[in-house]
Amino acid sequence: MISPFRFLKQQNWYQAVVLMLLLLLLFVGAVPGYITGKWQWKQPPPVTNLNQLQRIHKAGLSLPGWQIIEQSQQAIGEHKWSWQRMKKQGTSKEAMLLLFPQNGPRDEPEIEWTDVNNWGNWDVAQDSLREFTVKNPSKEDVNATIKIAANFFRAARKEQTFAVLQWYAMPNSGSTIPFNWFVADQLAQLQQRRIYWVAVTILLPIEPLGQVETSWNEVQSLGETVQKALITEVL
């Protein structure tokens, strides 16, 4: 997937963000907690929509324009994911969707994408970091948008080749990097709120060993549909 060198280059500016966050937590969070004896990290605010998040394991995620053909829980690495096979209505196009939702107040998005790749036994190629935006369905402002940064690559094995899109879906953003959730969640906890998350992997079948770029528009459209549905139904 994304090479370590490219990843580090992309994350250089995070050093300044980390420093600012630590200072913010020290003076706004840690100091009042020290004075009152109520340490935020000992008992983080609850995940109020935990039932909706856990329902994904049992029923998957309904998407407009797509019919769920089958759905089950799949053991991937140390986690159980929701796996569903879907068919686009009015066509013969199929896709698969893997979802791993937050399971509790201390659950952090530390999913190793390599677990998913090992589960699929794929050869990964043509990887890149892609960005797309979706309209925020929870906002009254019709112009409000959410930016998503996702891993996009080709996954091939003997029987099948897929275009794959992966990211952590959150209420107001999406990212492949757990640190982005950490920053948003820590700031939200200062207001006694939480930032919920769901790990997403979309698999769209393509021609054997084909160019994954030719499927980008279709995968992007499905990614937008998934993000919107998660915000509306879960996040």
PDB file of C-alpha atoms in Angstrom:
ATOM      1  CA  MET A   1       0.000   0.000   0.000  1.00  0.00           C
ATOM      2  CA  ILE A   2       1.343   3.471   0.824  1.00  0.00           C
ATOM      3  CA  SER A   3       5.124   3.212   1.121  1.00  0.00           C
ATOM      4  CA  PRO A   4       6.675   4.172   4.504  1.00  0.00           C
ATOM      5  CA  PHE A   5       8.764   6.905   2.896  1.00  0.00           C
ATOM      6  CA  ARG A   6       5.797   8.504   1.188  1.00  0.00           C
ATOM      7  CA  PHE A   7       3.770   8.189   4.390  1.00  0.00           C
ATOM      8  CA  LEU A   8       6.432   9.962   6.453  1.00  0.00           C
ATOM      9  CA  LYS A   9       6.728  12.727   3.879  1.00  0.00           C
ATOM     10  CA  GLN A  10       2.996  13.302   3.993  1.00  0.00           C
ATOM     11  CA  GLN A  11       2.976  13.415   7.790  1.00  0.00           C
ATOM     12  CA  ASN A  12       5.826  15.900   8.423  1.00  0.00           C
ATOM     13  CA  TRP A  13       3.456  18.734   9.206  1.00  0.00           C
ATOM     14  CA  TYR A  14       1.812  16.591  11.907  1.00  0.00           C
ATOM     15  CA  GLN A  15       4.730  17.325  14.242  1.00  0.00           C
ATOM     16  CA  ALA A  16       3.451  20.854  14.789  1.00  0.00           C
ATOM     17  CA  VAL A  17      -0.091  19.565  15.308  1.00  0.00           C
ATOM     18  CA  VAL A  18       1.094  17.056  17.911  1.00  0.00           C
ATOM     19  CA  LEU A  19       2.887  19.776  19.881  1.00  0.00           C
ATOM     20  CA  MET A  20      -0.144  22.058  19.793  1.00  0.00           C
ATOM     21  CA  LEU A  21      -2.406  19.206  20.884  1.00  0.00           C
ATOM     22  CA  LEU A  22      -0.207  18.267  23.817  1.00  0.00           C
ATOM     23  CA  LEU A  23      -0.107  21.878  24.989  1.00  0.00           C
ATOM     24  CA  LEU A  24      -3.873  22.140  24.630  1.00  0.00           C
ATOM     25  CA  LEU A  25      -4.497  18.960  26.608  1.00  0.00           C
ATOM     26  CA  LEU A  26      -2.061  20.056  29.299  1.00  0.00           C
ATOM     27  CA  PHE A  27      -3.576  23.452  29.994  1.00  0.00           C
ATOM     28  CA  VAL A  28      -7.231  22.797  29.154  1.00  0.00           C
ATOM     29  CA  GLY A  29      -7.620  19.175  30.188  1.00  0.00           C
ATOM     30  CA  ALA A  30      -4.861  17.908  32.423  1.00  0.00           C
ATOM     31  CA  VAL A  31      -4.502  20.899  34.719  1.00  0.00           C
ATOM     32  CA  PRO A  32      -8.216  21.107  35.679  1.00  0.00           C
ATOM     33  CA  GLY A  33      -8.233  17.325  36.085  1.00  0.00           C
ATOM     34  CA  TYR A  34      -5.247  17.520  38.423  1.00  0.00           C
ATOM     35  CA  ILE A  35      -6.922  20.206  40.520  1.00  0.00           C
ATOM     36  CA  THR A  36     -10.280  18.436  40.815  1.00  0.00           C
ATOM     37  CA  GLY A  37      -8.945  14.881  40.838  1.00  0.00           C
ATOM     38  CA  LYS A  38     -11.257  13.920  37.953  1.00  0.00           C
ATOM     39  CA  TRP A  39      -8.924  12.472  35.374  1.00  0.00           C
ATOM     40  CA  GLN A  40     -10.523  12.480  31.919  1.00  0.00           C
ATOM     41  CA  TRP A  41      -8.576   9.488  30.617  1.00  0.00           C
ATOM     42  CA  LYS A  42      -9.618   7.262  33.528  1.00  0.00           C
ATOM     43  CA  GLN A  43     -13.274   7.467  32.530  1.00  0.00           C
ATOM     44  CA  PRO A  44     -13.808   8.883  29.025  1.00  0.00           C
ATOM     45  CA  PRO A  45     -17.305  10.035  28.060  1.00  0.00           C
ATOM     46  CA  PRO A  46     -19.555   7.147  26.996  1.00  0.00           C
ATOM     47  CA  VAL A  47     -20.220   6.079  23.429  1.00  0.00           C
ATOM     48  CA  THR A  48     -23.892   7.021  23.358  1.00  0.00           C
ATOM     49  CA  ASN A  49     -24.696   5.332  20.047  1.00  0.00           C
ATOM     50  CA  LEU A  50     -22.941   2.054  20.860  1.00  0.00           C
ATOM     51  CA  ASN A  51     -26.060   0.035  20.023  1.00  0.00           C
ATOM     52  CA  GLN A  52     -26.202   1.486  16.505  1.00  0.00           C
ATOM     53  CA  LEU A  53     -22.502   0.796  16.000  1.00  0.00           C
ATOM     54  CA  GLN A  54     -22.762  -2.808  17.187  1.00  0.00           C
ATOM     55  CA  ARG A  55     -25.821  -3.406  15.030  1.00  0.00           C
ATOM     56  CA  ILE A  56     -23.516  -3.265  12.012  1.00  0.00           C
ATOM     57  CA  HIS A  57     -22.068  -6.652  13.009  1.00  0.00           C
ATOM     58  CA  LYS A  58     -25.507  -8.248  12.890  1.00  0.00           C
ATOM     59  CA  ALA A  59     -27.134  -6.549   9.922  1.00  0.00           C
ATOM     60  CA  GLY A  60     -24.408  -4.781   7.941  1.00  0.00           C
ATOM     61  CA  LEU A  61     -25.128  -1.392   6.377  1.00  0.00           C
ATOM     62  CA  SER A  62     -28.042  -0.598   4.072  1.00  0.00           C
ATOM     63  CA  LEU A  63     -27.040   1.543   1.108  1.00  0.00           C
ATOM     64  CA  PRO A  64     -29.439   3.343  -1.253  1.00  0.00           C
ATOM     65  CA  GLY A  65     -29.281   1.816  -4.703  1.00  0.00           C
ATOM     66  CA  TRP A  66     -27.664  -1.415  -3.460  1.00  0.00           C
ATOM     67  CA  GLN A  67     -29.202  -4.713  -2.376  1.00  0.00           C
ATOM     68  CA  ILE A  68     -27.500  -6.845   0.292  1.00  0.00           C
ATOM     69  CA  ILE A  69     -27.278 -10.389  -1.069  1.00  0.00           C
ATOM     70  CA  GLU A  70     -25.613 -11.919   1.983  1.00  0.00           C
ATOM     71  CA  GLN A  71     -24.075 -10.672   5.221  1.00  0.00           C
ATOM     72  CA  SER A  72     -22.096 -12.307   8.024  1.00  0.00           C
ATOM     73  CA  GLN A  73     -19.336 -11.733  10.571  1.00  0.00           C
ATOM     74  CA  GLN A  74     -15.824 -12.551   9.437  1.00  0.00           C
ATOM     75  CA  ALA A  75     -12.811 -13.046  11.724  1.00  0.00           C
ATOM     76  CA  ILE A  76     -10.030 -10.850  10.326  1.00  0.00           C
ATOM     77  CA  GLY A  77      -6.879 -10.741  12.406  1.00  0.00           C
ATOM     78  CA  GLU A  78      -7.923 -10.203  16.009  1.00  0.00           C
ATOM     79  CA  HIS A  79     -11.232  -8.578  15.103  1.00  0.00           C
ATOM     80  CA  LYS A  80     -14.630  -9.580  13.787  1.00  0.00           C
ATOM     81  CA  TRP A  81     -15.787  -7.546  10.805  1.00  0.00           C
ATOM     82  CA  SER A  82     -19.148  -7.270   9.151  1.00  0.00           C
ATOM     83  CA  TRP A  83     -18.870  -8.668   5.615  1.00  0.00           C
ATOM     84  CA  GLN A  84     -21.587  -8.105   3.056  1.00  0.00           C
ATOM     85  CA  ARG A  85     -21.943  -8.871  -0.641  1.00  0.00           C
ATOM     86  CA  MET A  86     -24.091  -6.382  -2.519  1.00  0.00           C
ATOM     87  CA  LYS A  87     -25.609  -5.950  -5.951  1.00  0.00           C
ATOM     88  CA  LYS A  88     -26.248  -2.585  -7.560  1.00  0.00           C
ATOM     89  CA  GLN A  89     -29.939  -2.308  -8.323  1.00  0.00           C
ATOM     90  CA  GLY A  90     -30.822  -2.578 -11.996  1.00  0.00           C
ATOM     91  CA  THR A  91     -27.395  -3.946 -12.956  1.00  0.00           C
ATOM     92  CA  SER A  92     -25.267  -7.055 -12.614  1.00  0.00           C
ATOM     93  CA  LYS A  93     -22.532  -5.100 -10.786  1.00  0.00           C
ATOM     94  CA  GLU A  94     -21.547  -6.525  -7.403  1.00  0.00           C
ATOM     95  CA  ALA A  95     -19.300  -5.265  -4.602  1.00  0.00           C
ATOM     96  CA  MET A  96     -18.242  -6.313  -1.121  1.00  0.00           C
ATOM     97  CA  LEU A  97     -18.165  -4.142   1.976  1.00  0.00           C
ATOM     98  CA  LEU A  98     -16.170  -4.821   5.157  1.00  0.00           C
ATOM     99  CA  LEU A  99     -16.988  -2.762   8.250  1.00  0.00           C
ATOM    100  CA  PHE A 100     -15.426  -2.735  11.708  1.00  0.00           C
ATOM    101  CA  PRO A 101     -17.213  -0.319  14.080  1.00  0.00           C
ATOM    102  CA  GLN A 102     -16.038   1.097  17.378  1.00  0.00           C
ATOM    103  CA  ASN A 103     -17.000  -1.339  20.161  1.00  0.00           C
ATOM    104  CA  GLY A 104     -16.619   0.725  23.335  1.00  0.00           C
ATOM    105  CA  PRO A 105     -15.458   4.000  24.930  1.00  0.00           C
ATOM    106  CA  ARG A 106     -11.801   2.909  25.011  1.00  0.00           C
ATOM    107  CA  ASP A 107     -11.768   1.312  21.568  1.00  0.00           C
ATOM    108  CA  GLU A 108      -9.338   3.119  19.268  1.00  0.00           C
ATOM    109  CA  PRO A 109      -8.968   2.844  15.474  1.00  0.00           C
ATOM    110  CA  GLU A 110      -5.735   0.885  15.444  1.00  0.00           C
ATOM    111  CA  ILE A 111      -6.889  -1.527  12.754  1.00  0.00           C
ATOM    112  CA  GLU A 112      -3.961  -2.905  10.800  1.00  0.00           C
ATOM    113  CA  TRP A 113      -5.006  -2.815   7.161  1.00  0.00           C
ATOM    114  CA  THR A 114      -2.478  -5.590   6.603  1.00  0.00           C
ATOM    115  CA  ASP A 115      -4.863  -7.894   8.505  1.00  0.00           C
ATOM    116  CA  VAL A 116      -7.493  -7.295   5.836  1.00  0.00           C
ATOM    117  CA  ASN A 117      -4.961  -7.823   3.042  1.00  0.00           C
ATOM    118  CA  ASN A 118      -3.705 -11.046   4.629  1.00  0.00           C
ATOM    119  CA  TRP A 119      -7.292 -12.228   5.021  1.00  0.00           C
ATOM    120  CA  GLY A 120      -7.842 -11.675   1.325  1.00  0.00           C
ATOM    121  CA  ASN A 121      -4.472 -13.212   0.407  1.00  0.00           C
ATOM    122  CA  TRP A 122      -3.978 -10.458  -2.173  1.00  0.00           C
ATOM    123  CA  ASP A 123      -1.082  -9.086  -4.143  1.00  0.00           C
ATOM    124  CA  VAL A 124      -1.338  -5.305  -3.715  1.00  0.00           C
ATOM    125  CA  ALA A 125      -0.301  -2.905  -6.484  1.00  0.00           C
ATOM    126  CA  GLN A 126      -1.051   0.530  -7.952  1.00  0.00           C
ATOM    127  CA  ASP A 127      -1.600   2.013  -4.490  1.00  0.00           C
ATOM    128  CA  SER A 128      -2.246   5.689  -3.870  1.00  0.00           C
ATOM    129  CA  LEU A 129      -3.802   8.063  -1.355  1.00  0.00           C
ATOM    130  CA  ARG A 130      -6.996   9.603  -2.730  1.00  0.00           C
ATOM    131  CA  GLU A 131      -9.238  12.381  -1.515  1.00  0.00           C
ATOM    132  CA  PHE A 132     -12.907  12.958  -2.203  1.00  0.00           C
ATOM    133  CA  THR A 133     -15.673  14.986  -0.616  1.00  0.00           C
ATOM    134  CA  VAL A 134     -19.284  14.265   0.294  1.00  0.00           C
ATOM    135  CA  LYS A 135     -22.120  16.525   1.308  1.00  0.00           C
ATOM    136  CA  ASN A 136     -22.754  16.304   5.028  1.00  0.00           C
ATOM    137  CA  PRO A 137     -26.292  14.903   5.368  1.00  0.00           C
ATOM    138  CA  SER A 138     -26.487  15.961   9.033  1.00  0.00           C
ATOM    139  CA  LYS A 139     -25.979  19.667   8.326  1.00  0.00           C
ATOM    140  CA  GLU A 140     -28.642  22.199   7.453  1.00  0.00           C
ATOM    141  CA  ASP A 141     -26.126  24.030   5.283  1.00  0.00           C
ATOM    142  CA  VAL A 142     -26.513  22.434   1.844  1.00  0.00           C
ATOM    143  CA  ASN A 143     -22.973  23.512   0.981  1.00  0.00           C
ATOM    144  CA  ALA A 144     -21.361  21.762   3.973  1.00  0.00           C
ATOM    145  CA  THR A 145     -18.960  19.050   2.840  1.00  0.00           C
ATOM    146  CA  ILE A 146     -16.794  16.356   4.412  1.00  0.00           C
ATOM    147  CA  LYS A 147     -13.307  15.526   3.150  1.00  0.00           C
ATOM    148  CA  ILE A 148     -12.270  11.873   2.991  1.00  0.00           C
ATOM    149  CA  ALA A 149      -8.684  10.638   2.547  1.00  0.00           C
ATOM    150  CA  ALA A 150      -8.572   6.940   1.653  1.00  0.00           C
ATOM    151  CA  ASN A 151      -6.182   4.240   0.473  1.00  0.00           C
ATOM    152  CA  PHE A 152      -6.947   3.186  -3.110  1.00  0.00           C
ATOM    153  CA  PHE A 153      -5.241   0.179  -4.695  1.00  0.00           C
ATOM    154  CA  ARG A 154      -5.542  -2.972  -6.753  1.00  0.00           C
ATOM    155  CA  ALA A 155      -5.805  -6.281  -4.897  1.00  0.00           C
ATOM    156  CA  ALA A 156      -5.296  -9.397  -6.990  1.00  0.00           C
ATOM    157  CA  ARG A 157      -5.411 -13.146  -6.410  1.00  0.00           C
ATOM    158  CA  LYS A 158      -5.882 -16.128  -8.673  1.00  0.00           C
ATOM    159  CA  GLU A 159      -9.658 -16.071  -8.711  1.00  0.00           C
ATOM    160  CA  GLN A 160     -10.372 -12.336  -8.603  1.00  0.00           C
ATOM    161  CA  THR A 161      -9.026  -8.797  -8.888  1.00  0.00           C
ATOM    162  CA  PHE A 162     -10.504  -5.921  -6.898  1.00  0.00           C
ATOM    163  CA  ALA A 163     -10.318  -2.167  -6.723  1.00  0.00           C
ATOM    164  CA  VAL A 164     -10.072  -1.457  -2.975  1.00  0.00           C
ATOM    165  CA  LEU A 165     -10.859   1.677  -0.981  1.00  0.00           C
ATOM    166  CA  GLN A 166     -10.080   1.889   2.777  1.00  0.00           C
ATOM    167  CA  TRP A 167     -10.540   4.565   5.432  1.00  0.00           C
ATOM    168  CA  TYR A 168     -11.817   5.331   8.945  1.00  0.00           C
ATOM    169  CA  ALA A 169     -15.237   6.951   8.652  1.00  0.00           C
ATOM    170  CA  MET A 170     -16.016   9.643  11.240  1.00  0.00           C
ATOM    171  CA  PRO A 171     -18.944  12.072  11.597  1.00  0.00           C
ATOM    172  CA  ASN A 172     -17.188  15.031   9.993  1.00  0.00           C
ATOM    173  CA  SER A 173     -14.251  13.463   8.153  1.00  0.00           C
ATOM    174  CA  GLY A 174     -12.579  10.294   6.980  1.00  0.00           C
ATOM    175  CA  SER A 175      -8.932   9.285   7.096  1.00  0.00           C
ATOM    176  CA  THR A 176      -6.576   6.318   6.880  1.00  0.00           C
ATOM    177  CA  ILE A 177      -4.587   7.634   9.855  1.00  0.00           C
ATOM    178  CA  PRO A 178      -5.660   6.839  13.459  1.00  0.00           C
ATOM    179  CA  PHE A 179      -3.963  10.005  14.696  1.00  0.00           C
ATOM    180  CA  ASN A 180      -6.563  12.154  12.934  1.00  0.00           C
ATOM    181  CA  TRP A 181      -9.265  10.486  15.009  1.00  0.00           C
ATOM    182  CA  PHE A 182      -7.185  10.871  18.188  1.00  0.00           C
ATOM    183  CA  VAL A 183      -6.898  14.644  17.738  1.00  0.00           C
ATOM    184  CA  ALA A 184     -10.604  15.068  17.000  1.00  0.00           C
ATOM    185  CA  ASP A 185     -11.683  12.771  19.847  1.00  0.00           C
ATOM    186  CA  GLN A 186      -9.443  14.409  22.454  1.00  0.00           C
ATOM    187  CA  LEU A 187     -10.774  17.845  21.551  1.00  0.00           C
ATOM    188  CA  ALA A 188     -14.346  16.507  21.665  1.00  0.00           C
ATOM    189  CA  GLN A 189     -13.760  14.979  25.115  1.00  0.00           C
ATOM    190  CA  LEU A 190     -12.995  18.421  26.467  1.00  0.00           C
ATOM    191  CA  GLN A 191     -16.663  19.145  25.715  1.00  0.00           C
ATOM    192  CA  GLN A 192     -17.812  15.759  27.055  1.00  0.00           C
ATOM    193  CA  ARG A 193     -18.407  14.444  23.531  1.00  0.00           C
ATOM    194  CA  ARG A 194     -16.905  11.603  21.491  1.00  0.00           C
ATOM    195  CA  ILE A 195     -15.948  11.124  17.863  1.00  0.00           C
ATOM    196  CA  TYR A 196     -17.252   7.763  16.719  1.00  0.00           C
ATOM    197  CA  TRP A 197     -15.542   5.758  13.970  1.00  0.00           C
ATOM    198  CA  VAL A 198     -15.997   2.813  11.638  1.00  0.00           C
ATOM    199  CA  ALA A 199     -13.204   1.163   9.641  1.00  0.00           C
ATOM    200  CA  VAL A 200     -14.299   0.703   6.021  1.00  0.00           C
ATOM    201  CA  THR A 201     -13.012  -1.511   3.199  1.00  0.00           C
ATOM    202  CA  ILE A 202     -14.768  -1.522  -0.179  1.00  0.00           C
ATOM    203  CA  LEU A 203     -13.964  -4.227  -2.723  1.00  0.00           C
ATOM    204  CA  LEU A 204     -15.147  -3.734  -6.292  1.00  0.00           C
ATOM    205  CA  PRO A 205     -14.399  -6.550  -8.783  1.00  0.00           C
ATOM    206  CA  ILE A 206     -12.472  -5.440 -11.883  1.00  0.00           C
ATOM    207  CA  GLU A 207     -10.949  -7.237 -14.857  1.00  0.00           C
ATOM    208  CA  PRO A 208      -8.053  -9.587 -13.977  1.00  0.00           C
ATOM    209  CA  LEU A 209      -4.882  -7.579 -13.313  1.00  0.00           C
ATOM    210  CA  GLY A 210      -6.511  -4.510 -14.848  1.00  0.00           C
ATOM    211  CA  GLN A 211      -5.659  -0.874 -14.273  1.00  0.00           C
ATOM    212  CA  VAL A 212      -7.325   0.164 -11.034  1.00  0.00           C
ATOM    213  CA  GLU A 213      -7.497   3.790 -12.197  1.00  0.00           C
ATOM    214  CA  THR A 214     -10.280   2.957 -14.664  1.00  0.00           C
ATOM    215  CA  SER A 215     -12.585   2.043 -11.757  1.00  0.00           C
ATOM    216  CA  TRP A 216     -11.932   5.158  -9.647  1.00  0.00           C
ATOM    217  CA  ASN A 217     -15.162   6.990 -10.481  1.00  0.00           C
ATOM    218  CA  GLU A 218     -17.275   3.966  -9.589  1.00  0.00           C
ATOM    219  CA  VAL A 219     -15.367   3.222  -6.382  1.00  0.00           C
ATOM    220  CA  GLN A 220     -15.466   6.881  -5.362  1.00  0.00           C
ATOM    221  CA  SER A 221     -19.241   6.974  -5.862  1.00  0.00           C
ATOM    222  CA  LEU A 222     -19.681   3.894  -3.674  1.00  0.00           C
ATOM    223  CA  GLY A 223     -17.346   5.394  -1.065  1.00  0.00           C
ATOM    224  CA  GLU A 224     -19.464   8.532  -0.928  1.00  0.00           C
ATOM    225  CA  THR A 225     -22.605   6.414  -0.491  1.00  0.00           C
ATOM    226  CA  VAL A 226     -21.025   4.449   2.379  1.00  0.00           C
ATOM    227  CA  GLN A 227     -19.825   7.585   4.204  1.00  0.00           C
ATOM    228  CA  LYS A 228     -23.247   9.236   3.919  1.00  0.00           C
ATOM    229  CA  ALA A 229     -25.045   6.115   5.121  1.00  0.00           C
ATOM    230  CA  LEU A 230     -22.745   5.761   8.123  1.00  0.00           C
ATOM    231  CA  ILE A 231     -23.299   9.382   9.128  1.00  0.00           C
ATOM    232  CA  THR A 232     -27.070   9.089   8.712  1.00  0.00           C
ATOM    233  CA  GLU A 233     -27.542   5.716  10.418  1.00  0.00           C
ATOM    234  CA  VAL A 234     -24.620   5.284  12.816  1.00  0.00           C
ATOM    235  CA  LEU A 235     -22.114   8.101  13.411  1.00  0.00           C
TER     236      LEU A 235
END
